[in-house]
mmCIF file of N, CA and C in Angstrom:
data_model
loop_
_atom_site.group_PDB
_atom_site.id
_atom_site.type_symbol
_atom_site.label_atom_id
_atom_site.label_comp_id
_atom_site.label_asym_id
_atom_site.label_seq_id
_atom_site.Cartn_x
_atom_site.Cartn_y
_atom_site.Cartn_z
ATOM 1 N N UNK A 1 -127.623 -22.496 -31.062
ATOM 2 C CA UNK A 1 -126.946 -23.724 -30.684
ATOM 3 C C UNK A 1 -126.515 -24.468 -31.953
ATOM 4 N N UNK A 2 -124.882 -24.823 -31.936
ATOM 5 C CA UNK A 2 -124.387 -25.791 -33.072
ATOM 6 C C UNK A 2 -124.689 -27.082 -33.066
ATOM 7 N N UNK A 3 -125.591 -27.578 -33.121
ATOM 8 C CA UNK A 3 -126.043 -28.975 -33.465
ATOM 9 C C UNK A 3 -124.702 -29.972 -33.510
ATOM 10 N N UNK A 4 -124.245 -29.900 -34.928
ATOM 11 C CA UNK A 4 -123.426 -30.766 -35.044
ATOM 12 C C UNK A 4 -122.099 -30.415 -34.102
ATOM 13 N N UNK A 5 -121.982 -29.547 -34.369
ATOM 14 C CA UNK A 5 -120.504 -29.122 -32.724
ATOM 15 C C UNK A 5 -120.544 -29.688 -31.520
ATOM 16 N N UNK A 6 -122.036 -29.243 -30.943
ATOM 17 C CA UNK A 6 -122.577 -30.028 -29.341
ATOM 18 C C UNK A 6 -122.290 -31.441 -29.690
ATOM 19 N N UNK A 7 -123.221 -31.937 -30.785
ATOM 20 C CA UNK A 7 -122.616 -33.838 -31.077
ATOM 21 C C UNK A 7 -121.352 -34.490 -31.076
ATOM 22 N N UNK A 8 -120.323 -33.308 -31.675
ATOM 23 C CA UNK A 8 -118.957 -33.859 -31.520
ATOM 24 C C UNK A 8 -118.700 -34.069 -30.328
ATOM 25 N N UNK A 9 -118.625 -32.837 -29.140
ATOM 26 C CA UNK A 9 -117.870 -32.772 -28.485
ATOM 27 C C UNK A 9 -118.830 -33.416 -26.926
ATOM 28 N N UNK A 10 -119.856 -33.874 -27.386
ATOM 29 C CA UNK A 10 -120.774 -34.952 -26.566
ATOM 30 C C UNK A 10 -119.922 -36.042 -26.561
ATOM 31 N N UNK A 11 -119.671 -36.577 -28.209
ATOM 32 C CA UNK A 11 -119.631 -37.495 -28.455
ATOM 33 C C UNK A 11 -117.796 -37.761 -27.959
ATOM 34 N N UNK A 12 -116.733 -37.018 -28.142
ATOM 35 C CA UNK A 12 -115.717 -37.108 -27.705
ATOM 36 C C UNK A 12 -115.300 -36.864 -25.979
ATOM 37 N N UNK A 13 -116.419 -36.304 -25.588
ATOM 38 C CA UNK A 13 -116.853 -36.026 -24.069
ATOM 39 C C UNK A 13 -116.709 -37.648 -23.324
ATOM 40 N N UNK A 14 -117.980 -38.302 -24.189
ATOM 41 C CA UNK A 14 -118.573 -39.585 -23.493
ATOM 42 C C UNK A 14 -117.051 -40.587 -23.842
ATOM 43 N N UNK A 15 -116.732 -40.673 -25.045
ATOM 44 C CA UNK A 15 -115.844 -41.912 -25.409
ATOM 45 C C UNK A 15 -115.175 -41.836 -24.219
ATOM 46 N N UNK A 16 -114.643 -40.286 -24.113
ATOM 47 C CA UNK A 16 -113.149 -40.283 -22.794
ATOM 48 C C UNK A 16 -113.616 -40.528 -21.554
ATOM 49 N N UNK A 17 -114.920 -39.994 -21.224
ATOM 50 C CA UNK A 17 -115.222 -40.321 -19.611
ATOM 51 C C UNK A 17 -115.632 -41.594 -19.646
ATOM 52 N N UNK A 18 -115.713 -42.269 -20.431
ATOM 53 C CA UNK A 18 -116.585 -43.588 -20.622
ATOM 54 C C UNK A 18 -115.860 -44.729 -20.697
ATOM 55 N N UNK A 19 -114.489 -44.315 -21.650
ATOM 56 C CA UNK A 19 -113.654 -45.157 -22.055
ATOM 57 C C UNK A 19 -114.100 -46.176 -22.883
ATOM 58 N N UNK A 20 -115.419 -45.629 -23.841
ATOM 59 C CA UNK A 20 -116.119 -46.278 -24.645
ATOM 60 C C UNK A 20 -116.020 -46.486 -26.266
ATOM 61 N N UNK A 21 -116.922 -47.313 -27.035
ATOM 62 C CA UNK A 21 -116.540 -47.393 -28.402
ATOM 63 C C UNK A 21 -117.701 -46.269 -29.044
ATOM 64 N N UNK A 22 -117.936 -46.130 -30.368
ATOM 65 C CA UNK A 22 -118.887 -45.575 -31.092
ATOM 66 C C UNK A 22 -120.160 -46.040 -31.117
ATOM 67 N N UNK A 23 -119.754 -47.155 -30.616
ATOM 68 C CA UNK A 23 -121.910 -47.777 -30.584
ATOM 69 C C UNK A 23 -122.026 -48.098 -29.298
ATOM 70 N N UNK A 24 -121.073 -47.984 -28.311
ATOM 71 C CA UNK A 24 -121.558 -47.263 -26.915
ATOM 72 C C UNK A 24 -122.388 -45.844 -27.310
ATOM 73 N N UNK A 25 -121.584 -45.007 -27.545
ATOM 74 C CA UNK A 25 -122.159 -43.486 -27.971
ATOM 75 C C UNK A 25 -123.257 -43.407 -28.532
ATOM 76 N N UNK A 26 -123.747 -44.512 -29.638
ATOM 77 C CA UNK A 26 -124.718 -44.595 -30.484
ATOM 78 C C UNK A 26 -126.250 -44.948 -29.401
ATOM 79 N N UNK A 27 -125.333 -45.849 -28.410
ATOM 80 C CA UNK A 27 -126.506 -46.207 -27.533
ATOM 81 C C UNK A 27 -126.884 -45.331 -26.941
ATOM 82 N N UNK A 28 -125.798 -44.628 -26.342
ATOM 83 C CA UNK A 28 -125.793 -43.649 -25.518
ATOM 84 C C UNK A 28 -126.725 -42.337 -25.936
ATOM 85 N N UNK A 29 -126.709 -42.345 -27.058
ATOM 86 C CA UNK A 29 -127.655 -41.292 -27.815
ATOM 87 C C UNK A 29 -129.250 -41.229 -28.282
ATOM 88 N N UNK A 30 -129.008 -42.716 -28.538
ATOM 89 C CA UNK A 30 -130.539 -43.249 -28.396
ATOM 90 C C UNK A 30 -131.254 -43.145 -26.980
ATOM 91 N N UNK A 31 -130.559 -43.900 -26.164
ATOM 92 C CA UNK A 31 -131.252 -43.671 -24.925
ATOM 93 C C UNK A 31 -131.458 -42.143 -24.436
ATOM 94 N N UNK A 32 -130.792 -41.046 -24.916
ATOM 95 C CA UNK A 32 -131.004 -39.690 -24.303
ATOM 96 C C UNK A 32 -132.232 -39.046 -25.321
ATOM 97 N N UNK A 33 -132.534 -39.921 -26.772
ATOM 98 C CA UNK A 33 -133.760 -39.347 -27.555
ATOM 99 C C UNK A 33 -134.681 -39.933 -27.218
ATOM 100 N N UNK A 34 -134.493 -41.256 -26.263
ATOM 101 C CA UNK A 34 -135.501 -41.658 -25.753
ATOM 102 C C UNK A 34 -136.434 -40.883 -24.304
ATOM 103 N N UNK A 35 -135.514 -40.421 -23.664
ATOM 104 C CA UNK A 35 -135.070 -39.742 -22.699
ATOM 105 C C UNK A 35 -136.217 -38.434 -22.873
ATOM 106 N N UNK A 36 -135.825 -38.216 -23.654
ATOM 107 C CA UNK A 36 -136.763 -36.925 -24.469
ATOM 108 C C UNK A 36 -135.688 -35.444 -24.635
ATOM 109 N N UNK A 37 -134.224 -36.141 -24.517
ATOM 110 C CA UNK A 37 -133.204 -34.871 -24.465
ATOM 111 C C UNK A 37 -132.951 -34.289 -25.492
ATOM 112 N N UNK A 38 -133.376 -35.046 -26.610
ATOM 113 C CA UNK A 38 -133.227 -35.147 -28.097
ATOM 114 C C UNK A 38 -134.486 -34.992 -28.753
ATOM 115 N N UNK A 39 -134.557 -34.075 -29.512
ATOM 116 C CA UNK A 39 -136.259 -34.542 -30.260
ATOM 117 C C UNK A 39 -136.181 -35.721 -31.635
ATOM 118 N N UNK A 40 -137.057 -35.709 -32.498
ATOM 119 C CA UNK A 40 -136.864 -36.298 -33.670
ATOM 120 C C UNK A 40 -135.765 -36.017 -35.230
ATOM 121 N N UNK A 41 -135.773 -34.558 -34.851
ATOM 122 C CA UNK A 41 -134.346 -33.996 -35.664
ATOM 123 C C UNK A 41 -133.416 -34.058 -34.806
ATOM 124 N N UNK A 42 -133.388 -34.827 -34.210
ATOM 125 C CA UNK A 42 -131.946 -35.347 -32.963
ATOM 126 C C UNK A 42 -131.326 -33.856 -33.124
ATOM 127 N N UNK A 43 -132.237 -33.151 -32.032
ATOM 128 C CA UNK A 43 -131.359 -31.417 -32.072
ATOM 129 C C UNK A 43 -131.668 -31.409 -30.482
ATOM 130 N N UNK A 44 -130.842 -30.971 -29.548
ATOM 131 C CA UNK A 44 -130.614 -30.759 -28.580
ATOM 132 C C UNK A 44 -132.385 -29.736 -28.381
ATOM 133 N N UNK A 45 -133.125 -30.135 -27.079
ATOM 134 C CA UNK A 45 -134.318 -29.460 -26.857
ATOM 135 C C UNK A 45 -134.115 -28.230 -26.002
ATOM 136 N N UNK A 46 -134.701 -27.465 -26.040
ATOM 137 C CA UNK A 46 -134.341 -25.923 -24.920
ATOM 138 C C UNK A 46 -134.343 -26.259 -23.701
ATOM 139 N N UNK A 47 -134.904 -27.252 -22.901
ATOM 140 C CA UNK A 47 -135.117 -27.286 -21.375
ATOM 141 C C UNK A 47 -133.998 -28.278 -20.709
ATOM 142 N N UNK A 48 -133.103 -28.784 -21.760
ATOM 143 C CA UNK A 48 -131.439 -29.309 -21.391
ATOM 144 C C UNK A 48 -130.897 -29.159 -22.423
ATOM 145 N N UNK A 49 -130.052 -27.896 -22.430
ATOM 146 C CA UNK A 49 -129.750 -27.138 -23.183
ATOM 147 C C UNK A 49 -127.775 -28.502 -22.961
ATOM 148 N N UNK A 50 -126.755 -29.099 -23.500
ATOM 149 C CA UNK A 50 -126.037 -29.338 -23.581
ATOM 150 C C UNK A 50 -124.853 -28.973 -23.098
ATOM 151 N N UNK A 51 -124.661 -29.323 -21.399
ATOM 152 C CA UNK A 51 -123.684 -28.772 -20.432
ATOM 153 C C UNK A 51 -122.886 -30.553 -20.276
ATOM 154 N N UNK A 52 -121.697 -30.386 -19.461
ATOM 155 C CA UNK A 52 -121.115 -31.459 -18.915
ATOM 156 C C UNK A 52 -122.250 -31.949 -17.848
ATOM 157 N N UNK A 53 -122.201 -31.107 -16.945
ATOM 158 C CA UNK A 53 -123.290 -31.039 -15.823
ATOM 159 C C UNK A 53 -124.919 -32.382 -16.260
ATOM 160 N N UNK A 54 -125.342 -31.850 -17.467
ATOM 161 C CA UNK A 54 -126.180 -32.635 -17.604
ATOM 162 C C UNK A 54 -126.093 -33.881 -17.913
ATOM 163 N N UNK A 55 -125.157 -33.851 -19.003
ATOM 164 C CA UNK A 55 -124.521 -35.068 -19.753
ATOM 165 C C UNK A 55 -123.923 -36.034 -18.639
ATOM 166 N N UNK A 56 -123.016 -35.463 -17.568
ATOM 167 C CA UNK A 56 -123.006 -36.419 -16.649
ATOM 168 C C UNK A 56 -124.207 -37.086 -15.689
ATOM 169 N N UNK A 57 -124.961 -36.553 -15.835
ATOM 170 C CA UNK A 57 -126.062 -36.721 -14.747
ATOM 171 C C UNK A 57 -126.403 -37.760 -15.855
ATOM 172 N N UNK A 58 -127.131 -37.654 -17.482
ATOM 173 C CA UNK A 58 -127.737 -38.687 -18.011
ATOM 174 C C UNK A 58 -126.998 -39.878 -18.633
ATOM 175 N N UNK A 59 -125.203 -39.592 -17.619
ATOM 176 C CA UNK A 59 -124.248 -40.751 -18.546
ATOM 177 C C UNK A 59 -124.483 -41.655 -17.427
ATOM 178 N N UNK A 60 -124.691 -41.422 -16.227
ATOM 179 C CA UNK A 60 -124.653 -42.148 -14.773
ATOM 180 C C UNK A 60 -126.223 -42.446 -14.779
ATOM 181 N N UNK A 61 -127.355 -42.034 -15.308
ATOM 182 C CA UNK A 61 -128.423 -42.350 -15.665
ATOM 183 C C UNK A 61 -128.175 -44.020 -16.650
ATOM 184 N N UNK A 62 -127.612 -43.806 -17.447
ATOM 185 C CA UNK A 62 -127.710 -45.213 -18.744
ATOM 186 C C UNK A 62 -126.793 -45.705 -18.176
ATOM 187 N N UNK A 63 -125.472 -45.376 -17.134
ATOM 188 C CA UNK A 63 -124.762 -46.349 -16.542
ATOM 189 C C UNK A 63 -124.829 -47.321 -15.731
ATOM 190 N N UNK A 64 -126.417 -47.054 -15.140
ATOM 191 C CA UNK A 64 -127.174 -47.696 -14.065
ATOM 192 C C UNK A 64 -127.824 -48.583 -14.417
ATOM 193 N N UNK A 65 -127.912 -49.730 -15.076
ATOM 194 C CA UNK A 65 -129.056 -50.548 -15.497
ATOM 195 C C UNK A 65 -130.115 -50.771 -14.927
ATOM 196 N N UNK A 66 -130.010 -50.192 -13.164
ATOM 197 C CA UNK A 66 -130.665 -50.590 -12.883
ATOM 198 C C UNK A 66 -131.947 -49.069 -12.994
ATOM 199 N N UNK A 67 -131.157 -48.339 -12.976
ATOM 200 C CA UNK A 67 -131.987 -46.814 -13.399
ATOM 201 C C UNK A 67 -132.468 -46.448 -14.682
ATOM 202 N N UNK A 68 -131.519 -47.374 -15.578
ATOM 203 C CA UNK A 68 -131.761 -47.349 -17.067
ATOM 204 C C UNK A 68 -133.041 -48.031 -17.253
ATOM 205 N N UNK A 69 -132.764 -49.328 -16.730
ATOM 206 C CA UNK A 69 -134.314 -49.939 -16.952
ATOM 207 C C UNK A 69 -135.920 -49.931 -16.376
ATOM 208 N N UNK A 70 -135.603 -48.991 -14.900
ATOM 209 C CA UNK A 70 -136.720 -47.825 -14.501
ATOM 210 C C UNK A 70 -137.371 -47.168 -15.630
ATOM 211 N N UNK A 71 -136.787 -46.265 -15.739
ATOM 212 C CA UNK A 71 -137.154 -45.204 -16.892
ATOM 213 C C UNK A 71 -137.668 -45.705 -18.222
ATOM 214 N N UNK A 72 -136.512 -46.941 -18.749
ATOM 215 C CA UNK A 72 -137.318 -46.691 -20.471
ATOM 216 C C UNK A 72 -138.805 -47.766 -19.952
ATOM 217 N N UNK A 73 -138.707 -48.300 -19.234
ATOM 218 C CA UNK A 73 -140.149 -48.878 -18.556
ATOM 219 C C UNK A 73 -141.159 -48.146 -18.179
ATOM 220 N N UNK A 74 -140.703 -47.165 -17.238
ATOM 221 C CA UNK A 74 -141.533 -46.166 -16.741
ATOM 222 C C UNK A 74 -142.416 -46.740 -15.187
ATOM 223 N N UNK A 75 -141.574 -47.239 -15.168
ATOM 224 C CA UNK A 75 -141.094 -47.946 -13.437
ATOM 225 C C UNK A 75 -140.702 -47.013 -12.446
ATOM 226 N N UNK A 76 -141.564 -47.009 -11.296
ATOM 227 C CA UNK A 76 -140.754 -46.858 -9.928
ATOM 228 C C UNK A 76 -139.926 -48.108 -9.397
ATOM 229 N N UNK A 77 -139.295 -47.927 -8.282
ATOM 230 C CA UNK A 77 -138.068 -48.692 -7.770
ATOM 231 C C UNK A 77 -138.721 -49.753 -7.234
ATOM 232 N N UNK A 78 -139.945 -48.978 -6.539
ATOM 233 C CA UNK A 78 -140.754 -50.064 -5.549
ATOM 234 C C UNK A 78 -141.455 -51.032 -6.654
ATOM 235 N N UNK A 79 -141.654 -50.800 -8.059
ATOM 236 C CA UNK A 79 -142.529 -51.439 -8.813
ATOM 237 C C UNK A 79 -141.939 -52.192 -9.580
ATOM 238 N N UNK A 80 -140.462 -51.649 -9.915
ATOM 239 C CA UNK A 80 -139.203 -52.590 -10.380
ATOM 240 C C UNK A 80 -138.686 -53.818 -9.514
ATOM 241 N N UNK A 81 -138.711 -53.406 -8.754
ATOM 242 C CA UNK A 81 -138.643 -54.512 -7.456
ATOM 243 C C UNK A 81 -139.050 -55.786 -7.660
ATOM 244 N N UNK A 82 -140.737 -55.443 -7.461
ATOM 245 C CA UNK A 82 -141.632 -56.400 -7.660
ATOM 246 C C UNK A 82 -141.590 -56.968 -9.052
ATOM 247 N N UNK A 83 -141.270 -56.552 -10.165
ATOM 248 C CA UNK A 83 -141.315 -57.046 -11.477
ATOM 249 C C UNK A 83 -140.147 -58.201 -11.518
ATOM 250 N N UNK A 84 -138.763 -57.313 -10.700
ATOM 251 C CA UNK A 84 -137.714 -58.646 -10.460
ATOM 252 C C UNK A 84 -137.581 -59.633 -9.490
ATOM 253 N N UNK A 85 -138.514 -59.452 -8.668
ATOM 254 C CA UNK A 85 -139.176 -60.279 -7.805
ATOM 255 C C UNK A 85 -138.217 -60.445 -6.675
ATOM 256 N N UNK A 86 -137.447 -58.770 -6.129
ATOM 257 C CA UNK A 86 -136.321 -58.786 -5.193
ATOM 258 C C UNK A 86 -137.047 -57.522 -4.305
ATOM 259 N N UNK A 87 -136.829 -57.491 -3.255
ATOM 260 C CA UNK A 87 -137.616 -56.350 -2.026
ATOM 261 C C UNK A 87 -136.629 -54.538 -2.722
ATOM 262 N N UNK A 88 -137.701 -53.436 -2.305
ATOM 263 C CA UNK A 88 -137.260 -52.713 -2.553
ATOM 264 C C UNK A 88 -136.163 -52.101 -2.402
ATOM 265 N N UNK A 89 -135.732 -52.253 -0.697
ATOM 266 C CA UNK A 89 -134.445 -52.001 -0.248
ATOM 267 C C UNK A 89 -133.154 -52.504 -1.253
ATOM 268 N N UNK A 90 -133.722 -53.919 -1.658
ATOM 269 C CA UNK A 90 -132.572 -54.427 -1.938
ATOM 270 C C UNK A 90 -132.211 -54.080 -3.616
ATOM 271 N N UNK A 91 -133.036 -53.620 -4.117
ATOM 272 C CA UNK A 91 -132.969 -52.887 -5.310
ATOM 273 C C UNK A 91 -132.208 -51.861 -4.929
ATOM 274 N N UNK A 92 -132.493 -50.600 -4.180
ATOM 275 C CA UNK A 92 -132.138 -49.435 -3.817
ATOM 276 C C UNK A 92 -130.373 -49.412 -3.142
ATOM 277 N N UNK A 93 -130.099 -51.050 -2.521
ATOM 278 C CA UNK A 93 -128.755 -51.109 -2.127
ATOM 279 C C UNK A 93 -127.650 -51.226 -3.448
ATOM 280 N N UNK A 94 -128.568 -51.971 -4.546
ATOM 281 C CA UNK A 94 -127.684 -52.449 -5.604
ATOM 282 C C UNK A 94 -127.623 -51.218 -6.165
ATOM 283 N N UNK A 95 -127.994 -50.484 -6.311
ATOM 284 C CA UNK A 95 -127.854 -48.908 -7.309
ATOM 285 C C UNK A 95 -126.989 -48.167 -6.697
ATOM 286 N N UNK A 96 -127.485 -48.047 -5.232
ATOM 287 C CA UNK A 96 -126.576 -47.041 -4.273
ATOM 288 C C UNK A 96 -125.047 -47.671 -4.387
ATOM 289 N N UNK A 97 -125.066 -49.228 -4.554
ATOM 290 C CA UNK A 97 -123.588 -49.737 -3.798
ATOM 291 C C UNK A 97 -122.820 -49.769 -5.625
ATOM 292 N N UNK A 98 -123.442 -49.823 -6.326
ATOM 293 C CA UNK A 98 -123.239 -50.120 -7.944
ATOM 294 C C UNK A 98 -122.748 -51.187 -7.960
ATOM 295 N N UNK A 99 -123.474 -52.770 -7.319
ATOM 296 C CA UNK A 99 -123.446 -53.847 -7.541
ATOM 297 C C UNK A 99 -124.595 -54.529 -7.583
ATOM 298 N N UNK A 100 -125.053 -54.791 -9.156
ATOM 299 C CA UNK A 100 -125.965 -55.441 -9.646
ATOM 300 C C UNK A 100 -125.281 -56.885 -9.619
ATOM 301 N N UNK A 101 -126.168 -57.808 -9.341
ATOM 302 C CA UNK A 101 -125.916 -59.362 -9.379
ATOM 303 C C UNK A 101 -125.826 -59.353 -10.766
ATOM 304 N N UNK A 102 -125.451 -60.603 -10.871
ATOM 305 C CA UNK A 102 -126.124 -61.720 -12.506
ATOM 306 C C UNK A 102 -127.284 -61.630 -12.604
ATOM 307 N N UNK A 103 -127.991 -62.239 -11.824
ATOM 308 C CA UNK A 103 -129.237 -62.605 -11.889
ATOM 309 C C UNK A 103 -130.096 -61.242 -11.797
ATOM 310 N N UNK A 104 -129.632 -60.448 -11.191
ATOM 311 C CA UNK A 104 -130.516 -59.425 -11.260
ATOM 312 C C UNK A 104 -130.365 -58.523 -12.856
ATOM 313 N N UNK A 105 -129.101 -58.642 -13.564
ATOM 314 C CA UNK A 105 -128.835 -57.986 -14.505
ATOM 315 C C UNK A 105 -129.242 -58.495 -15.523
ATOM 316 N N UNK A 106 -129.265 -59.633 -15.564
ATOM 317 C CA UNK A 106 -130.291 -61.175 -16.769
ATOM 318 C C UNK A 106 -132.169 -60.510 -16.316
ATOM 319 N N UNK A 107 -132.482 -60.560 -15.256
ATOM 320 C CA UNK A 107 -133.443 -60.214 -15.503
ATOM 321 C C UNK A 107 -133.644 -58.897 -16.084
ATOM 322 N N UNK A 108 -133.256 -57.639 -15.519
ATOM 323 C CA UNK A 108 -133.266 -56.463 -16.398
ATOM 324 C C UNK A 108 -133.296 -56.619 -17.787
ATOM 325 N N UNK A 109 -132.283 -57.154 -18.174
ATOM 326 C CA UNK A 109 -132.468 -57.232 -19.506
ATOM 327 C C UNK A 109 -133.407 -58.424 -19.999
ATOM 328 N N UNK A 110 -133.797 -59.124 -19.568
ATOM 329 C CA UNK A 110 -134.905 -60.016 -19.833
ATOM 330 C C UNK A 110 -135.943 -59.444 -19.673
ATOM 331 N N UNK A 111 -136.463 -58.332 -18.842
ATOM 332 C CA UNK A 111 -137.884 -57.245 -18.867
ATOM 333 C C UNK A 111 -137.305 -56.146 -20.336
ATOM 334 N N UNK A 112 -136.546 -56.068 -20.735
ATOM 335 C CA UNK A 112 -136.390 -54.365 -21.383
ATOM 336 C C UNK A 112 -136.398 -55.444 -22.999
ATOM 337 N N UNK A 113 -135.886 -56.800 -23.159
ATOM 338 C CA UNK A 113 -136.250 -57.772 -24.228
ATOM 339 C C UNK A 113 -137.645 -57.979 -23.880
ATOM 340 N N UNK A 114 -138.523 -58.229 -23.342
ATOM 341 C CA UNK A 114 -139.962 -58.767 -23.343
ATOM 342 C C UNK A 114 -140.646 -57.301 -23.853
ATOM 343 N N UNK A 115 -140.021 -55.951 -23.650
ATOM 344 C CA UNK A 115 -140.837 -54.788 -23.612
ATOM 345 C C UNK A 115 -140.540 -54.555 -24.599
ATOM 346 N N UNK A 116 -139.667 -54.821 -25.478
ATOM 347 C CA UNK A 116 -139.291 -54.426 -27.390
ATOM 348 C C UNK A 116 -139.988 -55.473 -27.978
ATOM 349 N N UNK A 117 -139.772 -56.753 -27.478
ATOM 350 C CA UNK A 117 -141.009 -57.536 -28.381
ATOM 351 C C UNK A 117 -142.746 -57.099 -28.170
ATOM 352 N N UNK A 118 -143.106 -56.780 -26.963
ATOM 353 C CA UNK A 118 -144.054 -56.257 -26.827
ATOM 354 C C UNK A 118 -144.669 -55.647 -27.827
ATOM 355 N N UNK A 119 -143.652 -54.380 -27.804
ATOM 356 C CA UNK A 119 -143.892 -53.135 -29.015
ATOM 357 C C UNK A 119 -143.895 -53.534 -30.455
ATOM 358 N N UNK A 120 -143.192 -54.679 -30.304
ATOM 359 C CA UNK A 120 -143.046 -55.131 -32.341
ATOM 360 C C UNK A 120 -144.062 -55.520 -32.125
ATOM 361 N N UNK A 121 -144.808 -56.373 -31.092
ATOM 362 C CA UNK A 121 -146.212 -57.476 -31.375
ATOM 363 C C UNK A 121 -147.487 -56.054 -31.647
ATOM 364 N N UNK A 122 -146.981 -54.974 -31.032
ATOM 365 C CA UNK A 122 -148.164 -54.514 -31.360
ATOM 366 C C UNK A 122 -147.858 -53.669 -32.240
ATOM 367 N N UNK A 123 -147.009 -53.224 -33.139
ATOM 368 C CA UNK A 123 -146.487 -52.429 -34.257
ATOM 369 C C UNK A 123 -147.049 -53.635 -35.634
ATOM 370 N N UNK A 124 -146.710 -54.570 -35.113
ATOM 371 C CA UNK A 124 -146.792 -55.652 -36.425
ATOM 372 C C UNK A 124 -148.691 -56.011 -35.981
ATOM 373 N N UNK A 125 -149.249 -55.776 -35.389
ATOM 374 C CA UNK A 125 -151.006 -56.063 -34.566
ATOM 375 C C UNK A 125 -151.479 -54.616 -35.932
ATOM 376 N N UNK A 126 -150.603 -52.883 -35.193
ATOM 377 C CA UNK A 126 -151.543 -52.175 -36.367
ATOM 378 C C UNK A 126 -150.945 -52.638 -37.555
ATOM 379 N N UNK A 127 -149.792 -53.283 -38.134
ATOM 380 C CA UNK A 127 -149.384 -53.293 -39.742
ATOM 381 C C UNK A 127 -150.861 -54.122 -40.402
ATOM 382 N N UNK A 128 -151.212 -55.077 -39.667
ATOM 383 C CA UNK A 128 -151.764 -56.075 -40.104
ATOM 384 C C UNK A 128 -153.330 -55.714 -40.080
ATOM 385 N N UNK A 129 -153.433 -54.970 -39.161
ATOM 386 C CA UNK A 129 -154.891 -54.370 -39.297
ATOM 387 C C UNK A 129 -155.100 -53.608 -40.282
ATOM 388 N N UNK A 130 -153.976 -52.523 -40.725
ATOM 389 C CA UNK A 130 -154.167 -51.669 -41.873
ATOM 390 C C UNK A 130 -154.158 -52.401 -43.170
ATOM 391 N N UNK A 131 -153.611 -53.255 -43.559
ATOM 392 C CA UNK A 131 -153.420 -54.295 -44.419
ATOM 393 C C UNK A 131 -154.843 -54.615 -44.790
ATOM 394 N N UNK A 132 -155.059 -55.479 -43.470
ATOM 395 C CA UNK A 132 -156.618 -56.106 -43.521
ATOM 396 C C UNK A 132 -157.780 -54.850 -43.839
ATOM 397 N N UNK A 133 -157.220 -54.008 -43.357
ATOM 398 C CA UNK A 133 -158.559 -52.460 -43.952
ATOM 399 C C UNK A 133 -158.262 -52.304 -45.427
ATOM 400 N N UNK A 134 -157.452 -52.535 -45.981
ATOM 401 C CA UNK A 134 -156.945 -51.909 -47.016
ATOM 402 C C UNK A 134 -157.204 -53.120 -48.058
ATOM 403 N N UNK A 135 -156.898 -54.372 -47.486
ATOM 404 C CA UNK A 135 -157.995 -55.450 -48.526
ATOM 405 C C UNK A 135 -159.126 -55.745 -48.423
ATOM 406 N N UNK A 136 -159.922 -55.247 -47.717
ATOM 407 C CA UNK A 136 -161.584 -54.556 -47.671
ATOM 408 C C UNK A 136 -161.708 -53.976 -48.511
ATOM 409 N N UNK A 137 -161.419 -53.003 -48.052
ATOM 410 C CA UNK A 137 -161.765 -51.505 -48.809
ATOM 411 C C UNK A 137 -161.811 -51.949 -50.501
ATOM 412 N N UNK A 138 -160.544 -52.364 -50.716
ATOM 413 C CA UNK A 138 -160.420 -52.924 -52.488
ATOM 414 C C UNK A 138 -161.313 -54.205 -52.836
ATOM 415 N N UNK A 139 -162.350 -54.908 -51.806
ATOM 416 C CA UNK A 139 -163.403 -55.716 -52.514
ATOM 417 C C UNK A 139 -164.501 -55.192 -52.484
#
C-alpha cells in the first residue's frame, strides 16, 4: 500500500465530495486517527484497508455531529441523549432526518469542549506530578 498516494487521492476524494477546504481534510483526518483508521505513523491499518466504500461510510460518520460526538465520547445514543438532556427518539430523529437544532449542536460541541479540557486537566494533573517527583527526588 502507497501511503502517500492513498493520502492524495483521500484527500482530493474528500475536498470534491465534500466541497471542502484543507483543514476540513485536516480534521477530517484527525478524526479517522482518532477513529483508529490511522495508526500513529498515520499509515492506513490492514482491517480498513482505503476504498471509497469506507471513506464514505467514515465521511458521513464526521458529517454527523451528532454521530461524531457519540464516538469520540464513546457514547451510546440512549446515553447521549441523556447527557443533552433530549429523549432518545428524539436524538435518533435528528440524525435520521439530518436536522440538528442550535441548541442541540451548541450543546454537542459544548460536551466534546468540556471533554478536551478534561484531558488537558488531567495531562497537565500527570505534568505536575512528574515535576513534583522529580523535585523530590533532587532534595
Amino acid at each position: 500500500m502507497n501511503y502517500e498516494k492513498d493520502i492524495t487521492e483521500l484527500k482530493k476524494w474528500f475536498i470534491n465530495e465534500k466541497n471542502a477546504d484543507e483543514q476540513d481534510f485536516n480534521d477530517f483526518l484527525e478524526y479517522c486517527q482518532w477513529r483508529g483508521m490511522l495508526n500513529k505513523d498515520a499509515k492506513f491499518i490492514d482491517k480498513l484497508p482505503f476504498t471509497k466504500t469506507n471513506a464514505n461510510k467514515l465521511l458521513k460518520e464526521f458529517s454527523s455531529p451528532v454521530k461524531r460526538t457519540a464516538k469520540l465520547l464513546g457514547l451510546t445514543y440512549k446515553e447521549l441523549a441523556k447527557e443533552l438532556g433530549y429523549s432518545e427518539p428524539a436524538l435518533k430523529s435528528a440524525v435520521a432526518k439530518d436536522k440538528v437544532s442550535s441548541p442541540m449542536l451548541m450543546t454537542l460541541n459544548l460536551l466534546l469542549e468540556n471533554k478536551a479540557l478534561k484531558d488537558e486537566i488531567q495531562d497537565l494533573k500527570a505534568k505536575f506530578n512528574n515535576l513534583k517527583e522529580t523535585l523530590n527526588s533532587i532534595k
